[in-house]
Amino acid sequence: MLFTWAVRTQVAIVGAGPAGMLLSHLLAAEGVDSVVLEARSQDYVLGRIRAGILDHCSVQLLQSVGLGRRLTEDGIEHGGIYLQCEDERQRLDFVDLVGRSVWVYGQTELQRDLIAAREAAGQSIFYEVADAALYDIDTERPYLTFIDGDGLPHRLDTDAIVGCDGSLGPSRASVPESAKQVWERTYPYSWLSVLADVAPSTDELIYAWHPEGFALHSMRSSTVSRLYLQVSNHDTLASWTFQRIWDALARRLGDGIEGWSLRRGPIAERSVLAMRSYVQAPMRYGRLFLAGDAAHILPPTGAKGLNLAIADVALLAPALSALVRRNKAELADAYSAAALRRVWRYTHFSWWMTTMLHATGDPFDAQLQRSQLHWLYSSDAAAMGLAETYTGPPLAVSDL
Ligand SMILES: Cc1cc2nc3c(=O)[nH]c(=O)nc-3n(C[C@H](O)[C@H](O)[C@H](O)COP(=O)(O)OP(=O)(O)OC[C@H]3O[C@@H](n4cnc5c(N)ncnc54)[C@H](O)[C@@H]3O)c2cc1C
């Protein structure tokens, strides 16, 4: 094929989600140039409504690299969460338990900050690319080919490729079957996610166990509520009218108990999200490195997917810098094992929160779930375990 453009960069990044954009920012700070390829348009990427909780570790990192201004001004700091079991609601105070907090800040806002910062720095980003394909990833001179938004073919030569292209991108699929191991779990329930133009009915998130199914009251701002309901894997949006959604949320979140009530308002967006856990290891094959959802998927109950993507690239940036600037491979060689330690910690945590809070219809499961929730209410040791992982243990390059 005749390539219109054949260019070279130190690091090629596939995917302009939070992992890819933050990695390009961190690499630039290390003096490493990169090119980002993204299949969707910039508007599409900016409009995707997904995660909304940044843990302490992510917030510290973002602030330390100049990405904390809007987060600090517009984000909402939460010192704990409410855990509810039927009629009983108790607060876990993270600051008291582990001295750390979390922040409500929508992934869309973080994505906006990342794009603004990279554009201001002149980052090379190709949007709406097609047919991105990876070659020679097991050599020191890998390259990519792709078609740009105008239909022109390109070849991008590089020292390393980072797959930040989520669960459906080409990167993780480029690793030969014989060189990877995959662990996967599909849960027997899904989430119905709702974005509503109504002030939150709570100052901090409410995680509610209810025999009918789990519910979560979260928020995006002082005027926008984010609400989630456990639904069956066969449910469709058509079977959930606005009235049915609000009635189920009110019942499960305890409307009327001790004077608390759920505010209702216009629903701006609804979607059904399948719940699954997935880990692919190792997170490196030759000169291809995987980060974020390209390497792992978590059920959102623990609010860890976005935070894990941030933690991956925080480890990867110094490792790539040493590799491509000084030809030192030690950190790059350590990346996969170091990242996977946190991946498995968060995978377990997300599985644990999910299985503790979702109704299965089995009376034995229900008794175990009630027992775990009352243990968290009554034991500081148990509550500290939840708080420690929820708020994000500190991250250091010495983890590599
Ligand atoms: C539908 C959905 C809803 C979610 N909701 C929540 C939630 O409510 N709470 C929560 O805590 N977490 C949620 N998550 C998880 C969280 O949003 C992710 O963990 C986070 O986005 C991971 O960031 P990432 O950059 O690794 O991947 P992504 O954000 O998925 O970014 C990957 C990027 O790669 C691009 N790409 C894909 N294929 C190609 C290709 N062939 N060529 C070039 N580019 C490509 C994609 O367009 C995308 O921009 C949700 C995830 C999804 C998918």
XYZ file of C-alpha atoms and ligand atoms in Angstrom:
453
model
C 0.000 0.000 0.000
C 1.173 3.566 -0.725
C 1.086 5.618 2.476
C 0.221 9.298 2.229
C 2.073 9.883 5.478
C 4.789 7.767 7.012
C 5.824 9.373 10.284
C 7.748 8.387 13.379
C 6.990 8.981 17.044
C 8.505 7.642 20.243
C 5.212 6.217 21.579
C 2.037 5.456 19.603
C -1.130 5.426 21.727
C -4.296 3.732 20.476
C -7.416 5.254 22.084
C -8.113 8.807 23.291
C -10.140 7.833 26.374
C -8.863 8.846 29.829
C -6.013 6.283 29.784
C -4.677 7.330 26.371
C -4.997 11.073 26.894
C -3.508 11.040 30.385
C -0.618 8.872 29.177
C 0.194 11.356 26.396
C 0.168 14.128 29.041
C 2.469 12.217 31.413
C 4.839 11.251 28.602
C 5.098 14.863 27.439
C 6.087 15.828 30.991
C 8.872 13.213 30.724
C 10.022 14.707 27.401
C 8.626 11.828 25.312
C 6.626 12.564 22.160
C 3.560 10.530 21.254
C 0.787 10.302 18.682
C -2.770 9.351 19.695
C -5.159 7.479 17.370
C -8.890 7.505 18.128
C -11.673 5.734 16.259
C -14.421 8.166 17.273
C -14.895 11.910 16.791
C -13.795 14.348 19.478
C -17.454 15.276 20.159
C -18.368 11.629 20.653
C -15.481 11.062 23.068
C -16.416 14.197 25.015
C -20.090 13.235 25.226
C -19.657 9.721 26.660
C -21.248 9.586 30.110
C -19.529 6.956 32.208
C -17.726 6.975 35.559
C -17.965 9.771 38.110
C -15.820 9.013 41.160
C -12.119 9.838 41.372
C -10.312 8.242 44.270
C -7.698 9.947 46.410
C -4.814 8.411 44.472
C -6.186 9.665 41.105
C -6.891 13.148 42.461
C -3.385 13.466 43.863
C -1.862 12.414 40.548
C -4.060 14.764 38.475
C -3.260 17.671 40.776
C 0.461 16.933 40.640
C 0.523 17.132 36.823
C -1.435 20.366 36.427
C -4.860 18.815 35.814
C -6.480 19.664 39.139
C -7.808 23.205 38.704
C -11.373 22.515 37.467
C -11.513 19.313 39.491
C -10.865 21.266 42.691
C -13.223 24.119 41.710
C -16.143 22.104 40.309
C -15.693 18.633 41.812
C -17.342 17.682 45.090
C -15.211 16.122 47.809
C -16.851 13.258 49.726
C -15.502 12.071 53.059
C -17.533 8.851 53.073
C -20.486 6.859 51.740
C -23.793 5.602 53.122
C -24.309 1.848 53.214
C -27.934 0.831 53.477
C -29.449 -2.531 54.320
C -33.239 -2.446 53.992
C -34.405 0.173 56.520
C -31.013 0.797 58.127
C -28.611 3.388 56.682
C -25.151 3.932 58.178
C -22.338 6.215 57.113
C -18.757 4.975 56.645
C -16.452 7.892 57.368
C -13.419 7.367 55.111
C -11.518 10.327 56.533
C -11.852 8.966 60.090
C -11.073 5.424 58.971
C -8.133 5.905 56.599
C -7.539 9.667 56.331
C -8.536 9.849 52.656
C -11.540 11.108 50.652
C -12.898 10.693 47.105
C -14.167 13.272 44.607
C -17.311 13.378 42.482
C -16.101 14.548 39.068
C -17.658 13.165 35.881
C -15.479 11.294 33.403
C -16.772 13.736 30.762
C -15.254 16.614 32.744
C -11.926 14.829 33.142
C -11.934 14.035 29.425
C -12.567 17.740 28.704
C -9.601 18.726 30.908
C -7.335 16.175 29.239
C -8.256 17.226 25.708
C -7.825 20.923 26.566
C -4.400 20.295 28.100
C -3.176 18.180 25.207
C -4.488 20.558 22.568
C -2.799 23.491 24.330
C 0.468 21.525 24.196
C 0.068 20.757 20.469
C -0.433 17.004 20.954
C -0.874 15.108 17.695
C -4.272 13.346 17.849
C -5.952 11.652 14.903
C -9.731 11.321 15.433
C -12.088 9.101 13.413
C -9.337 6.725 12.304
C -10.302 3.377 10.772
C -8.592 0.006 10.447
C -5.841 0.645 13.017
C -3.547 -2.409 12.774
C -0.436 -3.258 14.807
C 2.676 -4.850 13.290
C 6.023 -6.225 14.503
C 5.058 -5.728 18.159
C 7.532 -8.423 19.196
C 10.445 -6.403 17.733
C 12.082 -3.121 18.801
C 10.601 -1.363 15.743
C 6.838 -1.870 15.870
C 4.510 0.137 13.639
C 0.856 0.839 13.026
C -1.160 1.468 9.912
C -4.491 3.272 9.839
C -6.850 5.270 7.639
C -7.417 8.858 8.767
C -10.750 10.714 8.881
C -10.294 11.859 5.259
C -9.774 8.310 4.053
C -5.980 8.632 3.621
C -3.693 5.715 4.595
C -0.911 6.289 7.152
C 2.010 4.361 8.581
C 3.256 5.275 12.058
C 6.669 3.946 13.116
C 7.444 3.962 16.811
C 9.528 2.603 19.676
C 6.495 1.358 21.629
C 2.730 1.009 21.174
C 0.306 1.425 24.066
C -3.146 -0.086 23.712
C -5.555 2.247 25.556
C -8.373 1.267 23.227
C -10.795 -0.308 25.686
C -12.288 -3.773 25.600
C -13.180 -3.779 21.893
C -10.047 -2.223 20.369
C -7.421 -4.070 18.296
C -4.550 -3.929 20.822
C -5.352 -6.710 23.239
C -6.462 -8.904 20.359
C -2.997 -8.432 18.765
C -1.355 -10.472 21.527
C -1.057 -14.094 20.303
C -3.315 -16.563 22.125
C -0.271 -18.550 23.245
C 1.194 -15.479 24.996
C -1.790 -14.417 27.082
C -4.107 -15.610 29.790
C -7.633 -14.313 30.307
C -9.912 -14.477 33.364
C -13.540 -13.518 32.964
C -16.763 -13.433 34.934
C -20.196 -12.352 33.741
C -22.617 -11.448 36.520
C -26.267 -12.560 36.428
C -27.547 -8.966 36.566
C -27.065 -5.598 34.846
C -27.373 -1.939 35.825
C -29.951 0.480 34.557
C -28.136 3.859 34.698
C -30.114 7.076 34.888
C -28.964 10.689 34.611
C -31.656 12.994 36.000
C -31.878 16.792 36.020
C -32.711 17.005 39.688
C -30.703 18.028 42.753
C -29.290 14.968 44.568
C -31.373 13.773 47.524
C -28.208 12.991 49.482
C -24.910 14.689 50.319
C -22.872 11.491 49.708
C -23.420 8.292 47.696
C -25.957 5.774 49.009
C -25.229 2.096 48.274
C -28.458 0.229 49.048
C -28.987 -3.489 49.463
C -32.654 -4.410 49.048
C -34.299 -7.822 48.577
C -35.765 -6.549 45.299
C -32.315 -5.518 43.995
C -29.400 -3.115 44.499
C -29.743 0.659 44.041
C -27.119 3.399 44.059
C -27.734 7.104 44.466
C -24.787 9.046 43.051
C -24.519 12.530 41.545
C -22.666 14.626 38.981
C -23.227 18.113 40.404
C -25.517 20.038 42.764
C -28.244 19.905 40.078
C -27.704 16.517 38.395
C -28.324 13.116 40.004
C -26.840 9.819 38.769
C -28.892 6.798 39.816
C -28.497 3.090 39.225
C -30.817 0.092 39.589
C -30.012 -3.597 39.482
C -32.032 -5.110 36.636
C -32.078 -8.546 35.030
C -29.761 -9.324 32.102
C -32.859 -9.689 29.920
C -34.321 -6.269 30.775
C -34.525 -3.625 28.067
C -35.074 0.112 28.377
C -38.568 -0.359 26.941
C -39.613 -2.294 30.050
C -38.464 0.522 32.351
C -40.787 3.506 32.059
C -39.786 6.690 33.901
C -42.526 6.027 36.478
C -41.297 2.464 37.066
C -37.687 3.675 37.458
C -38.569 6.324 40.053
C -40.860 3.971 41.987
C -38.168 1.268 42.153
C -35.494 3.782 43.194
C -37.780 5.168 45.918
C -38.550 1.711 47.343
C -34.963 0.437 47.266
C -33.357 3.652 48.547
C -35.799 3.871 51.460
C -38.115 6.744 50.575
C -40.119 7.642 53.677
C -37.721 6.070 56.190
C -36.934 8.488 59.022
C -38.203 11.434 56.973
C -35.833 10.883 53.995
C -37.347 11.270 50.550
C -36.139 10.838 46.987
C -36.406 13.901 44.734
C -37.765 13.065 41.286
C -37.109 15.030 38.095
C -36.716 14.800 34.310
C -34.599 11.849 33.152
C -32.042 13.084 30.614
C -30.355 9.775 29.805
C -30.922 6.044 30.458
C -28.846 3.013 29.497
C -28.355 -0.623 30.472
C -24.824 -1.673 31.442
C -23.775 -5.338 31.572
C -21.696 -6.276 34.618
C -18.512 -8.217 34.087
C -14.977 -8.743 35.315
C -12.169 -9.385 32.830
C -8.394 -9.469 33.201
C -5.848 -10.151 30.452
C -2.258 -10.861 31.435
C 0.507 -10.063 30.930
C -0.140 -6.374 30.241
C 2.860 -6.291 27.942
C 3.874 -8.274 24.877
C 7.173 -7.224 23.283
C 6.839 -3.497 22.544
C 3.032 -3.490 23.039
C 1.799 -2.348 26.469
C -1.849 -2.505 27.573
C -3.473 0.015 29.938
C -6.986 0.702 31.245
C -10.023 -1.151 29.923
C -7.879 -2.710 27.188
C -6.400 -4.956 29.894
C -9.211 -5.194 32.446
C -12.916 -4.560 32.969
C -14.512 -4.205 36.390
C -18.153 -4.062 37.396
C -18.750 -0.390 38.351
C -19.939 -1.129 41.917
C -16.527 -0.321 43.395
C -16.077 2.821 41.199
C -12.645 1.563 40.181
C -12.533 1.281 36.333
C -11.498 4.860 35.636
C -9.176 4.971 38.655
C -7.418 1.796 37.576
C -6.892 3.222 34.075
C -5.267 6.276 35.705
C -3.078 4.093 37.964
C -1.893 1.985 34.992
C -0.658 4.952 32.987
C 0.923 6.549 36.063
C 3.130 3.444 36.317
C 3.652 3.133 32.588
C 4.789 6.694 31.776
C 8.121 6.610 33.673
C 8.742 3.052 32.454
C 8.286 4.091 28.804
C 10.356 7.197 29.315
C 13.283 5.114 30.584
C 12.827 2.680 27.700
C 12.591 5.077 24.767
C 14.855 7.905 26.023
C 17.614 5.991 27.785
C 17.141 2.466 26.412
C 16.714 1.215 30.001
C 14.271 -1.704 30.081
C 14.073 -2.506 33.834
C 10.946 -0.445 34.598
C 9.215 -1.523 31.382
C 9.998 -5.139 32.268
C 8.442 -4.616 35.724
C 5.297 -2.801 34.477
C 2.960 -5.746 33.896
C 3.564 -7.469 37.236
C 3.351 -4.187 39.177
C 0.164 -3.058 37.429
C -1.444 -6.485 37.844
C -0.996 -6.374 41.626
C -3.349 -3.366 41.753
C -5.582 -4.801 39.007
C -6.251 -7.939 41.042
C -6.747 -5.937 44.286
C -9.372 -3.796 42.525
C -10.864 -6.785 40.685
C -11.400 -8.525 44.005
C -12.788 -5.364 45.609
C -15.233 -4.746 42.751
C -16.350 -8.400 42.800
C -16.778 -8.237 46.607
C -18.836 -5.007 46.555
C -20.926 -6.410 43.692
C -21.668 -9.778 45.266
C -22.326 -8.223 48.680
C -24.870 -5.722 47.368
C -26.792 -7.413 44.541
C -29.843 -9.568 45.228
C -29.685 -13.069 43.782
C -33.103 -14.311 44.853
C -31.449 -16.981 47.022
C -32.446 -16.641 50.722
C -29.052 -18.011 51.890
C -27.193 -15.355 49.847
C -29.482 -12.684 51.326
C -28.609 -13.723 54.887
C -24.865 -13.657 54.105
C -25.211 -10.205 52.536
C -27.117 -8.835 55.549
C -24.442 -10.306 57.804
C -21.577 -8.677 55.844
C -23.300 -5.290 55.849
C -23.880 -5.453 59.608
C -20.239 -6.445 60.066
C -19.225 -3.287 58.159
C -21.587 -1.244 60.373
C -20.173 -2.632 63.599
C -16.462 -3.260 63.000
C -13.909 -0.531 62.316
C -11.532 -3.203 61.041
C -14.067 -4.325 58.414
C -14.994 -0.748 57.470
C -11.307 0.183 57.134
C -10.839 -2.593 54.583
C -13.597 -1.140 52.414
C -12.411 2.452 52.918
C -8.788 1.629 52.130
C -9.493 0.265 48.659
C -12.447 2.531 47.821
C -10.318 5.644 48.382
C -7.344 4.250 46.448
C -4.076 3.242 48.112
C -1.174 5.569 47.228
C 0.777 4.841 44.078
C 4.545 5.208 43.693
C 7.004 4.533 40.920
C 8.805 2.395 43.500
C 5.847 -0.017 42.995
C 7.563 -0.928 39.708
C -20.582 1.957 28.667
C -19.717 2.146 29.876
C -20.251 2.693 31.037
C -19.452 2.842 32.179
N -20.001 3.334 33.317
C -19.259 3.431 34.434
C -19.827 3.890 35.631
O -20.997 4.221 35.686
N -19.026 3.956 36.749
C -17.700 3.569 36.701
O -16.991 3.644 37.737
N -17.130 3.142 35.567
C -17.877 3.055 34.437
N -17.318 2.597 33.298
C -15.878 2.252 33.315
C -14.960 3.453 32.961
O -15.657 4.400 32.216
C -13.762 2.910 32.212
O -13.053 2.068 33.100
C -12.819 3.994 31.651
O -13.454 4.678 30.584
C -11.511 3.368 31.171
O -10.785 4.284 30.405
P -9.927 3.791 29.151
O -9.286 5.023 28.600
O -9.102 2.637 29.530
O -10.980 3.210 28.099
P -12.111 3.950 27.258
O -12.654 5.109 28.021
O -13.060 2.894 26.811
O -11.329 4.532 26.005
C -10.905 3.688 24.940
C -10.829 4.531 23.674
O -10.327 3.738 22.611
C -11.054 4.042 21.450
N -10.939 2.938 20.491
C -11.571 1.742 20.519
N -11.244 1.030 19.433
C -10.369 1.781 18.726
C -9.685 1.572 17.482
N -9.872 0.445 16.754
N -8.863 2.551 17.014
C -8.687 3.698 17.729
N -9.346 3.943 18.898
C -10.166 2.993 19.394
C -12.473 4.241 21.961
O -13.297 4.970 21.056
C -12.202 5.012 23.241
O -12.186 6.413 23.047
C -18.092 2.448 32.147
C -17.553 1.924 30.968
C -18.341 1.755 29.840
C -17.727 1.150 28.587
